[in-house]
PDB file of C-alpha atoms in Angstrom:
ATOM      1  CA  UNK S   1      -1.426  42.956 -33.463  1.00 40.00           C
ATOM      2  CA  UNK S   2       1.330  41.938 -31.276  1.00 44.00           C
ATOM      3  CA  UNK S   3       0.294  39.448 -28.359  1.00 43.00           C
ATOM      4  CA  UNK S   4       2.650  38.789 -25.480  1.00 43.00           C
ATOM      5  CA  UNK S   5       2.653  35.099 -24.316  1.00 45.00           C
ATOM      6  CA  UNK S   6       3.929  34.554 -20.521  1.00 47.00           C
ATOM      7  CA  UNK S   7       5.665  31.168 -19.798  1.00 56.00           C
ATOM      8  CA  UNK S   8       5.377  29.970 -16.523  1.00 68.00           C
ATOM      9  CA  UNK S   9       8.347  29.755 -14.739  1.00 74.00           C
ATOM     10  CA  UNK S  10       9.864  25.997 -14.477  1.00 85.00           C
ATOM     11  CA  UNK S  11      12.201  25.442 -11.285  1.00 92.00           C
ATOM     12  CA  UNK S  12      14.476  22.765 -11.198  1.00 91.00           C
ATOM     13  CA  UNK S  13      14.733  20.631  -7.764  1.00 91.00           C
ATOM     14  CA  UNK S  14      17.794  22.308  -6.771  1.00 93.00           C
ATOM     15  CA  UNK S  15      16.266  25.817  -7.668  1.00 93.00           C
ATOM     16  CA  UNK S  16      13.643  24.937  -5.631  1.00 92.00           C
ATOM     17  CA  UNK S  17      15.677  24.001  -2.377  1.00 94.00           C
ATOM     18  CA  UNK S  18      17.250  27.259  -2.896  1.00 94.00           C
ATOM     19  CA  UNK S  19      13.949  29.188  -2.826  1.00 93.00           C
ATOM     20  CA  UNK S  20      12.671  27.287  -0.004  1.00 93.00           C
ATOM     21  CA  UNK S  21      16.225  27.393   2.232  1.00 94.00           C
ATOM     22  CA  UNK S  22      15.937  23.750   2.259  1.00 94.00           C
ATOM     23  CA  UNK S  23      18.882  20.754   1.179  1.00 94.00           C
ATOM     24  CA  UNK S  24      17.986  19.187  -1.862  1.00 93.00           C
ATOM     25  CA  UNK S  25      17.378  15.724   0.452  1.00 93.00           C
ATOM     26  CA  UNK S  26      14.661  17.155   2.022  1.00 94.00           C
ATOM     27  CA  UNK S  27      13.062  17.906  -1.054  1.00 94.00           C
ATOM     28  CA  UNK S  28      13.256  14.679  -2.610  1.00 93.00           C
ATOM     29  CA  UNK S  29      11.826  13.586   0.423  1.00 94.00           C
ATOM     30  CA  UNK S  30       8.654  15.707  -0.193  1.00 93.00           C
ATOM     31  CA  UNK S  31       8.510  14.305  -3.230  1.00 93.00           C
ATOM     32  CA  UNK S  32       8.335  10.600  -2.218  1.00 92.00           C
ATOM     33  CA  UNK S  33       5.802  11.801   0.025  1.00 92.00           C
ATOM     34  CA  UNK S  34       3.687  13.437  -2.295  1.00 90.00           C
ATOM     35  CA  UNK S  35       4.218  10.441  -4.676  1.00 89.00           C
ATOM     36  CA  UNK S  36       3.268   8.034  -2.178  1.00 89.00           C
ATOM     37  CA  UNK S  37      -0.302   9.727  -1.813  1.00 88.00           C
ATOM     38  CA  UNK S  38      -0.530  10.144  -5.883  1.00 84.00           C
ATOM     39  CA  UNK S  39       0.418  13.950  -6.427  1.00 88.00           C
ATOM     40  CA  UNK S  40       2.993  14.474  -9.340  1.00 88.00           C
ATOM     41  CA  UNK S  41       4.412  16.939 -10.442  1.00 88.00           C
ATOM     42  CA  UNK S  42       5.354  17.615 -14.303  1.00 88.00           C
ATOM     43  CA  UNK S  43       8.794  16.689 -15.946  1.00 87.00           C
ATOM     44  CA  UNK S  44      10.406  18.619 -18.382  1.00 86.00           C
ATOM     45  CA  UNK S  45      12.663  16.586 -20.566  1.00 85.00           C
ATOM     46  CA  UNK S  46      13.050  14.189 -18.192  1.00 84.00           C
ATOM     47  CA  UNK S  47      13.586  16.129 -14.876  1.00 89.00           C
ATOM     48  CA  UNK S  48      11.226  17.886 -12.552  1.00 90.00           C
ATOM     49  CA  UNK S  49       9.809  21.309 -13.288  1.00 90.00           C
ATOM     50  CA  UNK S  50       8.488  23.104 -10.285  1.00 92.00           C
ATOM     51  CA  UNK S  51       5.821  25.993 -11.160  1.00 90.00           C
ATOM     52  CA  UNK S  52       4.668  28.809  -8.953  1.00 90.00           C
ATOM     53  CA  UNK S  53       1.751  27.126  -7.315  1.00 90.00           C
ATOM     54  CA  UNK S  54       4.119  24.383  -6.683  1.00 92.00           C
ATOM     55  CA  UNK S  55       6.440  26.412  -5.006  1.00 91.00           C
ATOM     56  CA  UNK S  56       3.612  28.095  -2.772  1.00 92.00           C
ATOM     57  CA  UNK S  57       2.456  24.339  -2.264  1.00 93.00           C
ATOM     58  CA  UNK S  58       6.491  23.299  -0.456  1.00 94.00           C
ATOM     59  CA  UNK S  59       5.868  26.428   1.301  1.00 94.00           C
ATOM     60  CA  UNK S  60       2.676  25.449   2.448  1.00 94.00           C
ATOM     61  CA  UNK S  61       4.160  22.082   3.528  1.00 93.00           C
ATOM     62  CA  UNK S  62       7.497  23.572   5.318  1.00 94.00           C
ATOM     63  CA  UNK S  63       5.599  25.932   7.342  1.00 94.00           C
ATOM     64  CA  UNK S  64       2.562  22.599   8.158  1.00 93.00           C
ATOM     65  CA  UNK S  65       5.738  20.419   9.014  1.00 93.00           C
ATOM     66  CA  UNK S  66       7.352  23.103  11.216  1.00 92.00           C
ATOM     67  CA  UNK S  67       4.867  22.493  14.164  1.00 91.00           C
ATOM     68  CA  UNK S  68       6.749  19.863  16.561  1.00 89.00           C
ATOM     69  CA  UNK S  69       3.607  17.477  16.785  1.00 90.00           C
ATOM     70  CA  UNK S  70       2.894  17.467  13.151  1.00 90.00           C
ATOM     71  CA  UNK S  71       4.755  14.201  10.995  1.00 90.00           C
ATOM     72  CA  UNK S  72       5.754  14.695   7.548  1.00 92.00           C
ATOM     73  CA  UNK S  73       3.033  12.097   6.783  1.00 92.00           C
ATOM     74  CA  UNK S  74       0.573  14.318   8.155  1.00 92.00           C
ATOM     75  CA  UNK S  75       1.759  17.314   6.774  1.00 93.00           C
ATOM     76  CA  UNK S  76       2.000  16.357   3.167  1.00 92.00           C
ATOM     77  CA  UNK S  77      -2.078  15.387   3.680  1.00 91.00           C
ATOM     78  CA  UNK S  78      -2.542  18.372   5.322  1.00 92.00           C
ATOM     79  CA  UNK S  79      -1.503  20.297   2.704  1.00 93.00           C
ATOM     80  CA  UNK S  80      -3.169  18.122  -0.234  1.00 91.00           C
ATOM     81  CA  UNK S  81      -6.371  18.475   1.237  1.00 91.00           C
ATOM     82  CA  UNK S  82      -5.816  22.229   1.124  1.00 91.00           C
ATOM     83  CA  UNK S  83      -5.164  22.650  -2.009  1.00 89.00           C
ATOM     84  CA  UNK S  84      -7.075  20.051  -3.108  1.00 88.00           C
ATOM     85  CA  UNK S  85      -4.522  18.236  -5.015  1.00 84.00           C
ATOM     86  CA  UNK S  86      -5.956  14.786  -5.355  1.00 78.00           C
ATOM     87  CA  UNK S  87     -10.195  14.183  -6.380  1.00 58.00           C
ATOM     88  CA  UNK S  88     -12.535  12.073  -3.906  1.00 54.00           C
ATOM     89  CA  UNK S  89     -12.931  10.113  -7.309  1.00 46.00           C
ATOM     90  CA  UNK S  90     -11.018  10.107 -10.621  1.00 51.00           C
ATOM     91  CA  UNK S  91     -13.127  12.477 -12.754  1.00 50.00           C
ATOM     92  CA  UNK S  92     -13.661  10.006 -15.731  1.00 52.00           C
ATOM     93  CA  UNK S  93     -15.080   7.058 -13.530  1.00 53.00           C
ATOM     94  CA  UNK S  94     -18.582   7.027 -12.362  1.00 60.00           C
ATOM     95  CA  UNK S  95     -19.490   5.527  -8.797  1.00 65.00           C
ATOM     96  CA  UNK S  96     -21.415   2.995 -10.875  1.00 65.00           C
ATOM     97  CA  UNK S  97     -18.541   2.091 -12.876  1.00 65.00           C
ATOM     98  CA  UNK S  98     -16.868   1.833  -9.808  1.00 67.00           C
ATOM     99  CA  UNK S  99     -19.172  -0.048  -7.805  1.00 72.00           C
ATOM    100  CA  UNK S 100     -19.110  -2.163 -10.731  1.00 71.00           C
ATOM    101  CA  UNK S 101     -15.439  -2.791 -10.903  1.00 74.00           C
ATOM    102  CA  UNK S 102     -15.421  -3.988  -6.854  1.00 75.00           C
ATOM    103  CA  UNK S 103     -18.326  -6.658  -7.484  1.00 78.00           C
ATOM    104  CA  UNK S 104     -16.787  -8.211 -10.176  1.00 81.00           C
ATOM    105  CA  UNK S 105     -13.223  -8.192  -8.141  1.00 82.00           C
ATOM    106  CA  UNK S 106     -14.861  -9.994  -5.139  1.00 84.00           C
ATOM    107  CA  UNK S 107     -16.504 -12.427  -7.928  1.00 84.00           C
ATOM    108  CA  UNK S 108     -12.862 -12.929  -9.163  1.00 86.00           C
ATOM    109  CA  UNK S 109     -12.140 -13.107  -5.412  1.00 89.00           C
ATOM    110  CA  UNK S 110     -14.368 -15.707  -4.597  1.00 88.00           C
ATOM    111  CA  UNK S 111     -13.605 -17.872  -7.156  1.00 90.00           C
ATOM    112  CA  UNK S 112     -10.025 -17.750  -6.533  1.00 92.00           C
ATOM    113  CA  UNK S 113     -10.527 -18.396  -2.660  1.00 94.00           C
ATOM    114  CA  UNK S 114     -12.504 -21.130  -3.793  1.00 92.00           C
ATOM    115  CA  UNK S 115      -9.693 -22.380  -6.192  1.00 94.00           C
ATOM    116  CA  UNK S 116      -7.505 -22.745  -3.689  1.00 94.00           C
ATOM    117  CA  UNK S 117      -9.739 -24.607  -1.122  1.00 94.00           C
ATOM    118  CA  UNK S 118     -10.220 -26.913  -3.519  1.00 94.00           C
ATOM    119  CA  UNK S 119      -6.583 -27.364  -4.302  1.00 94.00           C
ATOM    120  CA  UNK S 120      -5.607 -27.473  -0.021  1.00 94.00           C
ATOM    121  CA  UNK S 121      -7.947 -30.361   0.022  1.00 95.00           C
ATOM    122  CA  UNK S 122      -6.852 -32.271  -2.294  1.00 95.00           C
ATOM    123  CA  UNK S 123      -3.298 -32.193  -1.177  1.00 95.00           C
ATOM    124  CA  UNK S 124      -4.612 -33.011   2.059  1.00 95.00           C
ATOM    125  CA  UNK S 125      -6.377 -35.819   0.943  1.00 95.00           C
ATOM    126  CA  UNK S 126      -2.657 -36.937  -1.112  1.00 95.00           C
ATOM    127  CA  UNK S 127      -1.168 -36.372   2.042  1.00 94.00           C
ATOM    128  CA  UNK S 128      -3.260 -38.388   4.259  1.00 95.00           C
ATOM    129  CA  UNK S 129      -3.177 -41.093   1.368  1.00 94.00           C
ATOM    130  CA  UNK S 130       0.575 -41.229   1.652  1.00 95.00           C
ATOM    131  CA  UNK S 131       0.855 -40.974   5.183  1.00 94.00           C
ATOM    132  CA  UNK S 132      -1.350 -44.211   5.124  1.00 94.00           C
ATOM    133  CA  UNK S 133       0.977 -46.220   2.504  1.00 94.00           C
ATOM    134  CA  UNK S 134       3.799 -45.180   4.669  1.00 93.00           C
ATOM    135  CA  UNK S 135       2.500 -46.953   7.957  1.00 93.00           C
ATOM    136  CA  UNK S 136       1.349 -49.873   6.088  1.00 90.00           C
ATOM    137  CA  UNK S 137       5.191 -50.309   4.412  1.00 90.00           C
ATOM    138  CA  UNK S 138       6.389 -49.802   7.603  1.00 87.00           C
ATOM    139  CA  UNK S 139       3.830 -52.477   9.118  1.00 85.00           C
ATOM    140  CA  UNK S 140       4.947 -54.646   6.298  1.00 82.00           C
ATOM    141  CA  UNK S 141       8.677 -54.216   7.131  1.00 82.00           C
ATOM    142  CA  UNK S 142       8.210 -54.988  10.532  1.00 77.00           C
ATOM    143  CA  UNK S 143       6.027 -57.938  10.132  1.00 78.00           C
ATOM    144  CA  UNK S 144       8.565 -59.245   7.648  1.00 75.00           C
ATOM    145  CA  UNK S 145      11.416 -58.623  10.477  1.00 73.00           C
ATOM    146  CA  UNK S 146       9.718 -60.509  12.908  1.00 75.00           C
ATOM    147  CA  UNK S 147       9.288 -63.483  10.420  1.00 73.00           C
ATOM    148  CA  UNK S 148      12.875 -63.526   9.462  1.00 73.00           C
ATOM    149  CA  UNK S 149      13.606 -63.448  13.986  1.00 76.00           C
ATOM    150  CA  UNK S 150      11.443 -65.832  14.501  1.00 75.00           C
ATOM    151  CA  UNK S 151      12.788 -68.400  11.786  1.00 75.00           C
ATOM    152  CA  UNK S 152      16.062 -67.198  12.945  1.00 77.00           C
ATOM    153  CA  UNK S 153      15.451 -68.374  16.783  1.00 78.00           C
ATOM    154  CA  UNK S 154      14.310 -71.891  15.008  1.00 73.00           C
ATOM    155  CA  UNK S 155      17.380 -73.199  13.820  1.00 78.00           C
ATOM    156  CA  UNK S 156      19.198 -71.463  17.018  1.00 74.00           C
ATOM    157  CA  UNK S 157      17.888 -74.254  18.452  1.00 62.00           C
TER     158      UNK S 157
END
């Protein structure tokens, strides 16, 4: 029996502005966009390979984009949250586990905020310290100045 196997078809980046009628900027910009909200898109041997659905998906986004009041920002959610490209949560990670995860980070934030306090006042209290040595030098230095004009005025005499 002979059985057919189908690849999908990989675009390249430039193959893909070409589709789309779009320069190969503005699709590198989509891309940082897309990136920036966690949506990748697969790499052959190094270098981006666009499938169908992807295609339909920078359609999707050109025509969203195309309305004057809508931002690229806003378009590239737009269009994630129609085609549901990124989970509410990641699929191996319970809500416990996460719940989990953020009370032991504000532990680990608490003790580090506490850390630090501790740290600010003891440099305060070595700066106050010093500050106090300082004035009494000084008071020392000036005490000893007046001594040495006062014994000077003597034997002006």
């Amino acid at each position: 029996m002979l059985r057919v196997i189908t690849a999908e078809a990989a675009y390249t980046t430039e193959e893909l502005a070409d589709i789309l009628g779009l320069p190969l900027s503005t699709i590198r910009k989509y891309n940082f966009h897309f990136a920036k909200i966690g949506v990748q898109f697969t790499k052959k041997q190094g270098r981006l390979a666009y499938t169908n659905d992807d295609v339909t998906i920078f359609h999707e986004l050109k025509k969203v984009h195309a309305h004057p009041e809508m931002t690229l920002e806003k378009a590239v959610v737009t269009v994630v949250k129609k085609f549901n490209l990124i989970p509410d949560t990641p699929p191996n990670i319970s809500t416990e586990k996460q719940t989990l995860r953020l009370d032991t980070r504000e532990v680990q934030m608490r003790e580090i905020q506490s850390y630090i306090d501790a740290k600010f006042e003891e440099r305060e209290r070595q700066l106050i310290s010093m500050a106090r040595e300082i004035r009494a030098l000084k008071k020392a230095q000036h005490q000893k100045k007046s001594f040495y004009k006062w014994l000077k005025s003597f034997f002006e005499k």
